[in-house]
XYZ file of C-alpha atoms in Angstrom:
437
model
C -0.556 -13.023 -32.749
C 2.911 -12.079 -32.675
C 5.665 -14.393 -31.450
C 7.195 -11.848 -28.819
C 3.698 -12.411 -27.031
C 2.850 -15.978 -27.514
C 3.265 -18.855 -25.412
C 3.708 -22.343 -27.494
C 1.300 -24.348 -25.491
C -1.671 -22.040 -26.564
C -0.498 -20.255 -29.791
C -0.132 -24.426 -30.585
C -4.696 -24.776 -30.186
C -4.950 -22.140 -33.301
C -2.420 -24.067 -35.295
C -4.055 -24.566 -38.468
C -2.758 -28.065 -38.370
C -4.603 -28.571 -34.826
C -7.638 -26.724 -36.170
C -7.786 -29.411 -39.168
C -7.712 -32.512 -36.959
C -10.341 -31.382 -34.770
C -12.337 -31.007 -37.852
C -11.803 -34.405 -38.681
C -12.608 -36.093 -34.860
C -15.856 -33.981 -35.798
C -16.174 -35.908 -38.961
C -15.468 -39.004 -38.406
C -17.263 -39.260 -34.402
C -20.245 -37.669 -36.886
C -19.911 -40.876 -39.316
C -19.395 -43.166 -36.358
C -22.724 -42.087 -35.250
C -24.219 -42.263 -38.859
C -22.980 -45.742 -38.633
C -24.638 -46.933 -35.823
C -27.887 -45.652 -36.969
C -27.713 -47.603 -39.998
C -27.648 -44.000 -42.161
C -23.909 -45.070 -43.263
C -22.205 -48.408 -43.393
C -19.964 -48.959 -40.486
C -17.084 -49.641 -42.755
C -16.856 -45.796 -43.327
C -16.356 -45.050 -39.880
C -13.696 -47.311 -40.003
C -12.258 -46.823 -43.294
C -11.617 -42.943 -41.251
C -10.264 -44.035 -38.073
C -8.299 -46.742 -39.981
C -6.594 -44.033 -42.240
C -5.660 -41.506 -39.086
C -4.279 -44.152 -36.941
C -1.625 -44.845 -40.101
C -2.072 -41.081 -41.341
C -2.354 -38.485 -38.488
C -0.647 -35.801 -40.228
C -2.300 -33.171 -42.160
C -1.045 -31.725 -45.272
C -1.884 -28.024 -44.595
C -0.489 -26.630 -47.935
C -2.086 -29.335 -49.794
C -5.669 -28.307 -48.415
C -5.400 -24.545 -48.855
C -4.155 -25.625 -52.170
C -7.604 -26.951 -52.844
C -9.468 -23.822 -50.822
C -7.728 -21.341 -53.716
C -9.696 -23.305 -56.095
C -12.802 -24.202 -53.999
C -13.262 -20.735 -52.498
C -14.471 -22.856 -49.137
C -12.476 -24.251 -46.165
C -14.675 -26.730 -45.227
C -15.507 -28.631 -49.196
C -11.166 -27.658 -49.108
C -10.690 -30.180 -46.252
C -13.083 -32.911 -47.192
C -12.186 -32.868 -50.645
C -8.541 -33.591 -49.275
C -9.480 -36.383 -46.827
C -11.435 -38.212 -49.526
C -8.254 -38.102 -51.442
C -6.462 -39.832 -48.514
C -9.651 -42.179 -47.881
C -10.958 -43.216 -51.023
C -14.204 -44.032 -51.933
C -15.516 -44.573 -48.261
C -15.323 -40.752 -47.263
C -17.841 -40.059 -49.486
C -20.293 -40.550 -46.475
C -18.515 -37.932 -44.272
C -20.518 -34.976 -43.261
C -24.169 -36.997 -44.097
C -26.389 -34.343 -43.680
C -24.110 -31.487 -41.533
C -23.307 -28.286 -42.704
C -20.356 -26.093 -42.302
C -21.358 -24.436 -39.372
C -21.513 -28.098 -37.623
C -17.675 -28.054 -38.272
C -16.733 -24.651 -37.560
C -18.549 -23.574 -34.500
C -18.183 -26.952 -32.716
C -14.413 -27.043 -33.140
C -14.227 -23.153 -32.497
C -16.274 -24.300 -28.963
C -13.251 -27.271 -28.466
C -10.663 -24.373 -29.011
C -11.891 -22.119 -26.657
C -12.698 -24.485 -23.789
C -8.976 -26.244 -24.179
C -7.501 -22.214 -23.891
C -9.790 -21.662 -21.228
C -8.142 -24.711 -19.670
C -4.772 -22.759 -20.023
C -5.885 -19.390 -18.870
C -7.472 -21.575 -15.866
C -4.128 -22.738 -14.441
C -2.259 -19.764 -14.939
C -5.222 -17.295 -12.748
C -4.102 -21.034 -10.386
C -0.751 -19.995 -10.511
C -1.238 -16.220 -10.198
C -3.595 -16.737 -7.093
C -0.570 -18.977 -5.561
C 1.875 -16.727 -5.703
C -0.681 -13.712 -4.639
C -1.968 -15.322 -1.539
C 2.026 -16.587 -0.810
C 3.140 -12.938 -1.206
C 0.383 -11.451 0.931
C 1.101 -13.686 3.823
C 4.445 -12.641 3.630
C 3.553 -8.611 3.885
C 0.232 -9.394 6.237
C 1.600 -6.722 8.440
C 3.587 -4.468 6.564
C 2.386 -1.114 7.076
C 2.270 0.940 4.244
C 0.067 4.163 3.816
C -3.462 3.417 1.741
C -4.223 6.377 -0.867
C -7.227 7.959 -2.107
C -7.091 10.142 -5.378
C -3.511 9.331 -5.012
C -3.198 11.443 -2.089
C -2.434 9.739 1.665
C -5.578 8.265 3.076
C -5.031 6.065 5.644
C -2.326 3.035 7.005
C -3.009 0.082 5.251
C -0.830 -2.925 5.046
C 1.201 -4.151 1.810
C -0.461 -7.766 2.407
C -4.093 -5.934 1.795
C -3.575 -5.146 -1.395
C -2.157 -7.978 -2.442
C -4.934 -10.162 -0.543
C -7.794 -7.340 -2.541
C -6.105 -8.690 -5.911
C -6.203 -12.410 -4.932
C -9.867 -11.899 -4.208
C -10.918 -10.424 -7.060
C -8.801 -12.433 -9.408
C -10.546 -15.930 -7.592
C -13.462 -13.862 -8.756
C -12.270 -14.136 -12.481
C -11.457 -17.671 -12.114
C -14.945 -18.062 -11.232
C -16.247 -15.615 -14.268
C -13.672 -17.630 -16.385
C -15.070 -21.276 -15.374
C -18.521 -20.307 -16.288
C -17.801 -18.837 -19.579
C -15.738 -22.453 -20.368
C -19.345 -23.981 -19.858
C -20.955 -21.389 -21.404
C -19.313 -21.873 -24.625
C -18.378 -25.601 -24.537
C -21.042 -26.862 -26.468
C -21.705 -28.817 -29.415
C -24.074 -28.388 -32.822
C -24.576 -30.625 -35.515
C -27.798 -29.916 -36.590
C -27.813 -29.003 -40.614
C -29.053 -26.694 -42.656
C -30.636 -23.712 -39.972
C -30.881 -25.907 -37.198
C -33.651 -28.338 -37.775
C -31.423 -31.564 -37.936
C -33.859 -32.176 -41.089
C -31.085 -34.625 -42.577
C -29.336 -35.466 -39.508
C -30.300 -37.348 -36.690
C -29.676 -35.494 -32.950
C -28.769 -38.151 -31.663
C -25.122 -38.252 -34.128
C -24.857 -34.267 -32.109
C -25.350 -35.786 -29.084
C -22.575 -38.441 -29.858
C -20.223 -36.092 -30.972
C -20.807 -33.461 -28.065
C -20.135 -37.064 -25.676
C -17.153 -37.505 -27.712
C -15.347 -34.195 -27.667
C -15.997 -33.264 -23.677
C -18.919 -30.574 -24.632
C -22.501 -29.672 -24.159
C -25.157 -29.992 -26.588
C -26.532 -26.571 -28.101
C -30.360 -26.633 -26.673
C -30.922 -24.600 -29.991
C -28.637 -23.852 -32.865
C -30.247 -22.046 -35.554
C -27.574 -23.580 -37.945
C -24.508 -21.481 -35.684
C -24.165 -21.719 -32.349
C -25.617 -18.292 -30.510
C -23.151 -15.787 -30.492
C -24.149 -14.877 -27.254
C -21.953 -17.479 -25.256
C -19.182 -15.650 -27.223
C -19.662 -12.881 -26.051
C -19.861 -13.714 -22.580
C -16.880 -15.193 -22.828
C -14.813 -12.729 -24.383
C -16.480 -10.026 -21.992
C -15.171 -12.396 -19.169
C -11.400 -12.692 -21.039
C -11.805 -8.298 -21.320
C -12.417 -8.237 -17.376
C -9.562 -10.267 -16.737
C -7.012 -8.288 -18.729
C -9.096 -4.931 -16.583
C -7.727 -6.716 -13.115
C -4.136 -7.523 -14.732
C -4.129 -3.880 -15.518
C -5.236 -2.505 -12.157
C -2.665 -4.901 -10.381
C -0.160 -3.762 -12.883
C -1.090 -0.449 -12.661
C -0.560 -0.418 -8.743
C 3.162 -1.998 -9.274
C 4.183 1.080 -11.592
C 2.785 3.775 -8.948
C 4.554 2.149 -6.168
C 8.114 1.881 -8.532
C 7.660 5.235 -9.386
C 10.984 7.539 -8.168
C 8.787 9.526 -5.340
C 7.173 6.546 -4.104
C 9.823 3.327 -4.546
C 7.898 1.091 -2.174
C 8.448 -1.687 -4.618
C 9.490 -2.243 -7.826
C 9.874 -4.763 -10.109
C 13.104 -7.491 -10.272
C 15.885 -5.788 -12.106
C 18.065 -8.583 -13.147
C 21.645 -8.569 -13.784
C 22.684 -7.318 -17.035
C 19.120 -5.974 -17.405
C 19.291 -2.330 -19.167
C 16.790 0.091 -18.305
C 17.319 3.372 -20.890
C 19.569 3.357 -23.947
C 20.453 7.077 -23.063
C 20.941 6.823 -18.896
C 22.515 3.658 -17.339
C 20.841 4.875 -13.908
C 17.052 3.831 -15.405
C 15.132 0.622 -13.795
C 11.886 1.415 -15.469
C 8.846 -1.240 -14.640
C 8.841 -2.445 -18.597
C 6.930 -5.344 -17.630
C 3.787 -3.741 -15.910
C 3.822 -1.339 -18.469
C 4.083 -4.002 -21.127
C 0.706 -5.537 -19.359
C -0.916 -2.135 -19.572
C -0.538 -2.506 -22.935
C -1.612 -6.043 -23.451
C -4.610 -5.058 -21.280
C -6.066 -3.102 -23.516
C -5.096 -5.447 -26.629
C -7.437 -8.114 -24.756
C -10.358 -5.203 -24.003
C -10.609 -4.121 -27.580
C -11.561 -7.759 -28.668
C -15.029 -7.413 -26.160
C -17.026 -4.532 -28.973
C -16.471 -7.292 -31.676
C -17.807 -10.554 -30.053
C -20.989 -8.262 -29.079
C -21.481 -7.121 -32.298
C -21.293 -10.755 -33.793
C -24.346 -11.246 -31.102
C -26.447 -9.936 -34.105
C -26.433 -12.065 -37.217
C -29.104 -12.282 -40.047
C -31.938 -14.967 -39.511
C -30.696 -18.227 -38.791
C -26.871 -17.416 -39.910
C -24.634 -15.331 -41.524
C -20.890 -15.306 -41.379
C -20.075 -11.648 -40.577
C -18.582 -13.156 -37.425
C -16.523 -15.513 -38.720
C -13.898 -13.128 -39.688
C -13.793 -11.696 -36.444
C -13.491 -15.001 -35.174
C -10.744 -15.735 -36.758
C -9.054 -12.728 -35.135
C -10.038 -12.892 -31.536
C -10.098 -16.116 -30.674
C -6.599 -16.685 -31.187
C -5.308 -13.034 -30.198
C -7.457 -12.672 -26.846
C -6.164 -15.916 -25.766
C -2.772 -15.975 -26.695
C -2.602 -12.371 -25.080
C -4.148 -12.968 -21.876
C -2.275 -16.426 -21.409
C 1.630 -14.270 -21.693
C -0.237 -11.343 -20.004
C -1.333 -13.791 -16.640
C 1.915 -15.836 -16.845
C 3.884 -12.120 -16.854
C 1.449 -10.827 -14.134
C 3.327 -13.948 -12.185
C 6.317 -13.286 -12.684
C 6.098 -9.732 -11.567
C 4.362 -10.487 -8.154
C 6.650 -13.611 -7.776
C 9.589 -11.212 -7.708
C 8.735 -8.187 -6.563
C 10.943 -6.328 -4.467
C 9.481 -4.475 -1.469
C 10.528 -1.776 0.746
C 9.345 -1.968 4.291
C 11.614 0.549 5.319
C 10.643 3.090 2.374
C 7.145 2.408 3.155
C 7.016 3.383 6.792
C 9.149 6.621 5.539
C 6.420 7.479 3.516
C 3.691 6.744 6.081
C 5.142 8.950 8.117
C 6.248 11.738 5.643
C 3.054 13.966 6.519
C 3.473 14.240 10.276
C 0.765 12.054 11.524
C -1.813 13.619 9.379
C -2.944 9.550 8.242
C -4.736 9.610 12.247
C -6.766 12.843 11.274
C -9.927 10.843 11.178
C -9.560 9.182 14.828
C -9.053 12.458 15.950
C -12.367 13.601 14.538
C -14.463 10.695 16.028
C -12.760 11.440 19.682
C -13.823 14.485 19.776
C -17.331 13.873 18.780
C -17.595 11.443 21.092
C -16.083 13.745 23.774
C -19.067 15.853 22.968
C -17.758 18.373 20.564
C -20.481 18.362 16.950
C -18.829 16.635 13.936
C -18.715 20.016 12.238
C -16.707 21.535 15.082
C -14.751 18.666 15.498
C -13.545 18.846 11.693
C -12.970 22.047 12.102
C -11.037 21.559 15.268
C -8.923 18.861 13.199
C -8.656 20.566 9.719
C -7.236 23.733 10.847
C -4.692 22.139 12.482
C -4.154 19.221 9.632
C -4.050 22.046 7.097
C -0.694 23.483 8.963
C 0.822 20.480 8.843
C -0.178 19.684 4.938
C 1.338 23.054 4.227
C 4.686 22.710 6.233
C 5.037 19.538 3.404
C 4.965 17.734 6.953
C 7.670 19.407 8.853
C 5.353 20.040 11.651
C 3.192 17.596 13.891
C -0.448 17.070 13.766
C -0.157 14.986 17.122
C 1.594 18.472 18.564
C -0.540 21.240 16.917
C -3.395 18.970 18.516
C -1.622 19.217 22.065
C -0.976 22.587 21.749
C -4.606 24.054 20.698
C -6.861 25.062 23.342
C -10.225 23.920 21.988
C -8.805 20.361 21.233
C -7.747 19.879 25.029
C -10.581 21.340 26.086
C -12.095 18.163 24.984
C -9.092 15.548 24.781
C -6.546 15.175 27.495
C -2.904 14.379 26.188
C -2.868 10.678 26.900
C -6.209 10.423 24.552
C -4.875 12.289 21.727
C -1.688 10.651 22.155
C -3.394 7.329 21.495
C -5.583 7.992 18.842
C -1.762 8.122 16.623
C -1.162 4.160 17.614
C -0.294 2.817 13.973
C -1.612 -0.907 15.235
C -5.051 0.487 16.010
C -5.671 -0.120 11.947
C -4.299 -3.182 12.056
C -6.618 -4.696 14.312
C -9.177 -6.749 12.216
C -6.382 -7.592 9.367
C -6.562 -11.365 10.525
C -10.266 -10.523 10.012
C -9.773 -9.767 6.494
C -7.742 -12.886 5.314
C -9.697 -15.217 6.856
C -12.615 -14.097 4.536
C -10.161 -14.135 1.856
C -7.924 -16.873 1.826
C -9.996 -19.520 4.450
C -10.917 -22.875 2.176
């Protein structure tokens, strides 16, 4: 992943260096376990630990020195501990096979990002629910198609994203189980030269589950889950996003995003503040979405293991995570600081002379006795006046003023049925479902 995008706490899990010692907690719980089972002598258990607590560095040139030669990562690393161990290492990785190593620290890698993508959807849903509170009952006009629907209120939308990203918080905490797990079980899977109870100490060891079932890999399945789960997340990022750059937009301006001082928003017109950053999200949205076809094609391997995946691996583990953890920590950011227009908002609610009430209009008059295909007609004719005027005229008027509307409604009644608060009414309704603990 590229710097610009990164963020050092989880660009630092896909370290190589970080990669390398989890390998070797792997190893040497693994011999610890051996030990105690009287497979290896307890002094090589120790010999390990004793050499890390004196040695925790890892050469990382010196082992992909080795892997130029060896042609394998895994023989690459062991071959460089036993340099730094001596004669006791010799009874590392009794019985495992690559896989043990790979998949069971790729499993540690995921669940520790997952931990980071977990507090920042904390941090977004903080600042969601503190920013919806603060716009409960700011009217603003609700669109369909893009067109004016009906009033809504700026706190509803922002309450509709904090509910559906606690959803992903949810999606994303079972996917961290899903794929925290553990397998040390040999050549395809039958622990045939390793005991399961050494998995099971290792899995206790590292914080994971143990794989029911490994076939020598751990099922690619759980990957895909999760990276489905990471390519639903960047989807709501993008749909949040996507709402901030309609509302900035020129026509619209009922919020935009901070413009800070000394910010620059065209190198051609100084007058530009252009929302960069939701646009920038769009873009990492769809970075995070392309990862998902991959991890379900890796769902497929041959028999009990190949390693078409691993490549893959190699590129979306790191990349998906690194993305989505700037991308939700942006997504902040921009809802943290967003500035919004109460004033432009109500202009705009009102730009189309009243024709947002259409609908109460139509449910009067059916209840006043007049058929619902009458009664739209009754409505439309006049609403279509209005629409065409660009909103110079008044639907509330043309209502007043048309014979077969009065016949039905009196003044007062039609009058009412353009009372903005009347949509208002069950908002508290709304955010106690969404926000009560």
């Amino acid at each position: 992943m590229i710097p610009r995008y990164s963020r050092p706490d989880m660009a630092a899990i896909w370290e190589p260096e970080a990669r390398y010692r989890i390998w070797f907690e792997i190893e040497a719980h693994a011999t610890e376990a051996l030990a105690e089972l009287g497979v290896v002598p307890g002094s090589a258990a120790d010999a390990l630990w004793r050499w890390w607590a004196t040695n925790p560095s890892i050469d990382v040139a010196a082992i992909d020195a080795i892997e130029a030669v060896t042609k394998h990562d895994v023989i690459a690393f062991l071959t460089w501990v036993a340099e730094q161990v001596g004669d006791d290492a010799r009874f590392m990785h009794q019985g495992m096979t690559s896989s043990d190593v790979l998949d069971t620290t790729l499993s540690v890698q995921l669940a520790r990002a997952s931990d980071i993508l977990l507090a920042d959807l904390d941090r977004l849903l903080e600042v969601l629910e503190r920013r919806a509170h603060e716009h409960k009952l700011t009217p603003t006009i609700g669109r369909s198609h893009g067109i004016h629907a009906e009033p809504v209120t700026f706190g509803l939308k922002l309450a509709q994203a904090h509910a559906e990203f606690r959803r992903n918080r949810n999606r994303l905490a079972a996917a961290r189980d899903d794929i925290a797990t553990c397998a040390i079980s040999g050549a395809v899977g039958t622990f045939a030269n390793i005991d399961p109870r050494v998995e099971a100490h290792v899995a206790d060891k590292l914080g994971l589950a143990i794989e029911p079932v490994s076939t020598q890999v751990i099922p690619r399945d759980r990957h895909a889950m999760f990276f489905a789960t990471l390519g639903v997340i960047a989807s709501s990022v993008e749909r949040l996003a996507t709402e901030v750059r309609h509302l900035q937009r020129t026509e619209v301006l009922e919020a935009e995003e901070y413009f800070s001082p000394g910010q620059k928003g065209s190198s051609a017109m100084p007058h530009k503040r252009n929302p960069v950053l939701t646009e920038n999200l769009t873009g990492l949205a769809r970075m995070v979405r392309g990862y998902v076809t991959p991890a379900l094609e890796n769902v497929a391997l041959w028999h009990e293991r190949d390693i078409s995946h691993s490549s893959v691996e190699r590129y979306i583990g790191p990349d998906a995570t690194i993305t989505l953890d700037f991308a939700l920590v942006r997504l902040t950011g921009v809802i943290d600081k967003l500035l919004v227009y109460p004033e432009r908002m109500q202009k705009n609610l009102d730009r189309m002379g009243g024709l947002v009430h259409s609908q109460r209009v139509l449910l009067a008059l059916t209840q006043a006795g007049v058929s619902r295909e009458d009664s739209y007609k009754l409505v439309q004719r006049n609403a279509m006046k209005v629409w065409e005027s660009d909103g110079e005229l008044s639907l509330q008027e043309l209502l007043k003023a048309d014979p077969e509307v009065t016949a039905a409604l009196s003044t007062a009644e039609i009058d009412e049925k353009f009372d903005l608060d009347y949509h208002y009414r069950h908002v508290d309704t709304i955010f106690e479902r969404v926000f009560a603990r």
